[in-house]
C-alpha positions as a Python dict, from the first residue, in 0.01 Angstrom:
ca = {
    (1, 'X'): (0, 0, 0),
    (2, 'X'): (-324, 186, -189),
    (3, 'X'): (-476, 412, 63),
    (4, 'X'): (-803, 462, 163),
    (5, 'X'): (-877, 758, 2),
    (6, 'X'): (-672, 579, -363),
    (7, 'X'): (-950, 270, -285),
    (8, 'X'): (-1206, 520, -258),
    (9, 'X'): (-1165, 685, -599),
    (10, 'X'): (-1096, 347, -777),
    (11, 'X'): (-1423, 221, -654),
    (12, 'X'): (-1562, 543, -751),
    (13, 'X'): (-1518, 543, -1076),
    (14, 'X'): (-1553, 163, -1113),
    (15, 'X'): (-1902, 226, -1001),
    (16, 'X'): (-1969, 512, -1282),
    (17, 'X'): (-1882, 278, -1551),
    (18, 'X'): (-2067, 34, -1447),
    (19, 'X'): (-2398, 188, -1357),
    (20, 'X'): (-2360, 279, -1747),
    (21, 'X'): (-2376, -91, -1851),
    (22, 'X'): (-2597, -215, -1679),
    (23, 'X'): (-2807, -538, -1793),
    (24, 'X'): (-3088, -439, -2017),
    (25, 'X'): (-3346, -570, -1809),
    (26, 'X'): (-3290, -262, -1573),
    (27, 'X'): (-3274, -17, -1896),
    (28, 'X'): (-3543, 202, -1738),
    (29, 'X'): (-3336, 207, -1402),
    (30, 'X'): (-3398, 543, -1166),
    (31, 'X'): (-3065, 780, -1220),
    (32, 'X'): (-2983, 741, -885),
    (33, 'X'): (-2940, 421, -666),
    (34, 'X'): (-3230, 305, -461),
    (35, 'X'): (-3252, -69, -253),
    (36, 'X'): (-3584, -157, -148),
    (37, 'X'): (-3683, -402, 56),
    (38, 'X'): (-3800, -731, -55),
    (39, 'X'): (-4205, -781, 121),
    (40, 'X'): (-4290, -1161, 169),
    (41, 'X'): (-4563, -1392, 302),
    (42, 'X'): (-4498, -1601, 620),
    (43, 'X'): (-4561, -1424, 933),
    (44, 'X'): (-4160, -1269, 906),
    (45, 'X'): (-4132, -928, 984),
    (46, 'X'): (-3991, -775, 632),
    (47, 'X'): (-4043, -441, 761),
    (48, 'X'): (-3763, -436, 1048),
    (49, 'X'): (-3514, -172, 1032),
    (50, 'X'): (-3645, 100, 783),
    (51, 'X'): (-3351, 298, 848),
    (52, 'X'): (-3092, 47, 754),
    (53, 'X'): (-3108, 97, 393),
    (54, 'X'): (-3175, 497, 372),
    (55, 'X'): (-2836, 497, 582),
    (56, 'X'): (-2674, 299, 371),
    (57, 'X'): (-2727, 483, 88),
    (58, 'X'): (-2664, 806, 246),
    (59, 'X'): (-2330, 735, 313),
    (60, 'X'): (-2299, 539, -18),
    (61, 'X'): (-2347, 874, -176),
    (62, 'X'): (-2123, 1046, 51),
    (63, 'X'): (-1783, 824, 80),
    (64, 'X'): (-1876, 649, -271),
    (65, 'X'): (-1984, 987, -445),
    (66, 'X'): (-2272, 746, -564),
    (67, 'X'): (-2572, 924, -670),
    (68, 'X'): (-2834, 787, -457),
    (69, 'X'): (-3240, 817, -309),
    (70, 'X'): (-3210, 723, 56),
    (71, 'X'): (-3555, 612, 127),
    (72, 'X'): (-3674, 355, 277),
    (73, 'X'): (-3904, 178, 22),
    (74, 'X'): (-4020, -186, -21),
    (75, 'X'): (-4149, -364, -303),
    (76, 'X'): (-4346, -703, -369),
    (77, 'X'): (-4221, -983, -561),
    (78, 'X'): (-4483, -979, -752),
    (79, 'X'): (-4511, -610, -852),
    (80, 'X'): (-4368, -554, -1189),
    (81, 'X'): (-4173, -286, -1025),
    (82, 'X'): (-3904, -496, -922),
    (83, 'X'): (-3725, -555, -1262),
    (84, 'X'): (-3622, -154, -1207),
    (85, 'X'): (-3408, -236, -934),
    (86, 'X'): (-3062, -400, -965),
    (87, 'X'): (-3036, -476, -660),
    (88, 'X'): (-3346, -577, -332),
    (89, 'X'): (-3272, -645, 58),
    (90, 'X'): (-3431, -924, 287),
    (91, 'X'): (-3430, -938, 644),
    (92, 'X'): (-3628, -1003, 928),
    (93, 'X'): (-3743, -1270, 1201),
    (94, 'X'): (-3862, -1618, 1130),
    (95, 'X'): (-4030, -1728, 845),
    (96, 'X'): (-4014, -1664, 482),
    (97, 'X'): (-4252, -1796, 219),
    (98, 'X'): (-4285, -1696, -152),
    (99, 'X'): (-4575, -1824, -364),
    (100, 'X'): (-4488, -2031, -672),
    (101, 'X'): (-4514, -1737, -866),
    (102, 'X'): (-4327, -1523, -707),
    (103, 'X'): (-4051, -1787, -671),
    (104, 'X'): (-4098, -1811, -1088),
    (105, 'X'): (-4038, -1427, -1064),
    (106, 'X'): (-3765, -1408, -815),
    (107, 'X'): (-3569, -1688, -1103),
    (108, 'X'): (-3611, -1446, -1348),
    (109, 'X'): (-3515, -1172, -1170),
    (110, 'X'): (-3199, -1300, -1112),
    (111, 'X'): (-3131, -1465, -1426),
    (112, 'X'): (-3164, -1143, -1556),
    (113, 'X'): (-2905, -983, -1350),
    (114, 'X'): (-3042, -876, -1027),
    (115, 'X'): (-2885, -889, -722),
    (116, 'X'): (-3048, -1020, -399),
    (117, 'X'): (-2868, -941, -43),
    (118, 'X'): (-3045, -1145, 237),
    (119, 'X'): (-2976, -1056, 592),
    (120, 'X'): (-3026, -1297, 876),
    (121, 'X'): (-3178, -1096, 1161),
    (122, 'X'): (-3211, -1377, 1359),
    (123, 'X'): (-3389, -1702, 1290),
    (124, 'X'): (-3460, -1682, 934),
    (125, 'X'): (-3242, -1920, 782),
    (126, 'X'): (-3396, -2255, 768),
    (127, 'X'): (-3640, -2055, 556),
    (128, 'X'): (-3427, -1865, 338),
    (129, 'X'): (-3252, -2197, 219),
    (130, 'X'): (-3553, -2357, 170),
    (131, 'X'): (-3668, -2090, -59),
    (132, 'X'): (-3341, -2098, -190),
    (133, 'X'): (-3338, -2442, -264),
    (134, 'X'): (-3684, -2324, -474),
    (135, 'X'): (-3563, -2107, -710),
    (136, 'X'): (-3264, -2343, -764),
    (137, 'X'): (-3274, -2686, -665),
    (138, 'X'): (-2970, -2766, -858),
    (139, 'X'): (-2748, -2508, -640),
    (140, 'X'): (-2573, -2458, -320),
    (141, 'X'): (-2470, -2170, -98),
    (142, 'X'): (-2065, -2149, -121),
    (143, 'X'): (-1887, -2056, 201),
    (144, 'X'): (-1748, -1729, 88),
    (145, 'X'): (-1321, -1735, 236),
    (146, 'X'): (-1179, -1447, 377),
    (147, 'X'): (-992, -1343, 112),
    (148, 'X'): (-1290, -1275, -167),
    (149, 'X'): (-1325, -993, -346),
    (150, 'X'): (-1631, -863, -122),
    (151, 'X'): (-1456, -807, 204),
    (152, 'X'): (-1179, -579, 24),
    (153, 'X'): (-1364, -392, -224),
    (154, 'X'): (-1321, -39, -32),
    (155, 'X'): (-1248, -139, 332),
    (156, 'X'): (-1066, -431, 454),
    (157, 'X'): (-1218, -727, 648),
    (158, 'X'): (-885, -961, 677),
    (159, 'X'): (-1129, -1190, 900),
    (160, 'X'): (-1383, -1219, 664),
    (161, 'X'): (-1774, -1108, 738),
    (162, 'X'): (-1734, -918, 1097),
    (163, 'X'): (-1975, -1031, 1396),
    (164, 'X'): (-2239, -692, 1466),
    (165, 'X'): (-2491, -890, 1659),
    (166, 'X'): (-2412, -1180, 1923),
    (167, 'X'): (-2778, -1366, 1837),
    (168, 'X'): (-2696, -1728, 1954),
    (169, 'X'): (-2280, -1676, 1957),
    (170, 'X'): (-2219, -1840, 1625),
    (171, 'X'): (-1942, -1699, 1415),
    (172, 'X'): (-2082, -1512, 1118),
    (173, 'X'): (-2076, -1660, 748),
    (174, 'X'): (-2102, -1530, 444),
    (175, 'X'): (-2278, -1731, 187),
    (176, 'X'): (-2296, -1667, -153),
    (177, 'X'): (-2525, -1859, -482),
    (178, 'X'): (-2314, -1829, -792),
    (179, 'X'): (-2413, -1856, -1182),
    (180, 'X'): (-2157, -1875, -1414),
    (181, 'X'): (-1921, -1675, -1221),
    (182, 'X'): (-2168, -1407, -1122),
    (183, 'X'): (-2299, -1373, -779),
    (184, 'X'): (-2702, -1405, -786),
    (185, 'X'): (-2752, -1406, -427),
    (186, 'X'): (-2570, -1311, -68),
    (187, 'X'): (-2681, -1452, 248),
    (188, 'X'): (-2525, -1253, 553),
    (189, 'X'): (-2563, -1475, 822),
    (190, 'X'): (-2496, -1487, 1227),
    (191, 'X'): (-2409, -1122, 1152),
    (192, 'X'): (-2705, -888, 1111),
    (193, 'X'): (-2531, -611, 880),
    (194, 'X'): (-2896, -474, 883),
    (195, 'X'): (-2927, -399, 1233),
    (196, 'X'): (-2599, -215, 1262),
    (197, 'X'): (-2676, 28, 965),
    (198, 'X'): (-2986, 168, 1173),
    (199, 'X'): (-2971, 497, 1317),
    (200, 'X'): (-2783, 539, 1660),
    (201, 'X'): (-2970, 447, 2005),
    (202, 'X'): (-3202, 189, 1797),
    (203, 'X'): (-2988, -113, 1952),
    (204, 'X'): (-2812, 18, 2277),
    (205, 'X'): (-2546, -246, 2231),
    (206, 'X'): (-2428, -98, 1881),
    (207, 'X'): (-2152, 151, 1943),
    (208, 'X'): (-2001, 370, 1685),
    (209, 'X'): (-1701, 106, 1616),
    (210, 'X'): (-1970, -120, 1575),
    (211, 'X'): (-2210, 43, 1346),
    (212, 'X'): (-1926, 195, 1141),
    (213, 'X'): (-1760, -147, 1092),
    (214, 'X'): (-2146, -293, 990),
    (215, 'X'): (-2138, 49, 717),
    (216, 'X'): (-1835, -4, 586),
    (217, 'X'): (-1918, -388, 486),
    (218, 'X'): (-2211, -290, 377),
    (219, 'X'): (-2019, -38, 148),
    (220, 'X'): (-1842, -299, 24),
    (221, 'X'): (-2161, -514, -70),
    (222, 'X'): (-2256, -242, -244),
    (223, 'X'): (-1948, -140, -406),
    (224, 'X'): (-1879, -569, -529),
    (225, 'X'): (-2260, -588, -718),
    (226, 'X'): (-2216, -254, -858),
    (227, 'X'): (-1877, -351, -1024),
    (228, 'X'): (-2042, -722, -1127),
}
């Protein structure tokens, strides 16, 4: 059986060649890995949990030996600045609304090989499928099983995405929009990955187990769009 630390330097170096080829779109990429937040119209709160993603990439750079920023930025959908980031995170509360052309921009985006990671904080998800549904009509969420790629990449998650938050009690899902064999876009959902990256005492509930089990599928997020 590969080890840990044998999975760790695979994904390691899977990462380095990757981050080398790269789509051409993100040519002028920053030399080290950044995620900002996506900012949206609709009342939601975009801005929940600033320290999820700096955390994230803190320890990305630490058990991944990824070279990383941890900050905590965000960008608009319609700021040209997007198209230097392979990958963006959305999460919050309620509702979600993109203009037409930012949905326009949010196609191209990902037809252009970026990565979107959506995380359902609680009560966003008639909204994110609807928005879904706008930047491609002709395409479903799959059901992600168990057994993909994404919940073994560096730790493994047997069960499939793990529960963090209770929220209303439903079992978590991973959902997942597909082109051509490429995942475009994850939807985390009934799970809130998010909440359980943020820095200890933020959510009393989360304890250690919990927020190390929400980092290390998180790892593994990152690790699968990195190797795509």
């Amino acid at each position: 059986m590969t080890s840990l630390k044998q999975k760790n330097f695979t994904i390691s170096l899977i990462i380095s060649i990757c981050l080398v080829g790269l789509s051409a779109a993100f040519a002028a990429d920053f030399d080290r890995t950044v995620i900002p937040r996506v900012k949206y119209g609709g009342g939601g709160d975009w801005y929940t949990g600033p320290t999820s993603m700096p955390n994230l990439l803190k320890q990305a750079s630490e058990r991944l030996h990824l070279p990383t920023q941890a900050e905590n930025i965000a960008v608009s959908v319609s700021d040209p600045e997007l198209f230097r980031y392979p990958m963006l995170f959305l999460t919050g509360h309620g509702q979600v609304r993109f203009s037409d052309f930012e949905i326009n921009t949010l196609l191209n985006y990902l037809d252009n090989g970026g990565f979107l990671w959506v995380n359902d904080s609680y009560g966003i998800d008639r909204f994110i499928r609807r928005e879904v549904r706008r930047i491609y009509p002709d395409r479903e969420f799959e059901l992600l099983p168990s057994d993909h790629a994404i919940f073994k990449m560096v730790y493994d998650f047997p069960e499939g995405l793990p529960k963090i938050h209770e929220h209303d009690g439903k079992p978590p899902a991973a959902y997942a929009l597909f082109d051509k064999g490429r995942m475009k876009i994850l939807y985390t959902y009934e799970s809130d990955i998010g909440d359980g990256l943020e820095d200890a005492g933020i959510h009393k509930v989360d304890t250690p187990e919990i927020r190390e089990k929400a980092m290390r599928m998180a790892l593994n997020i990152l690790a699968y769009v990195m190797m795509q």
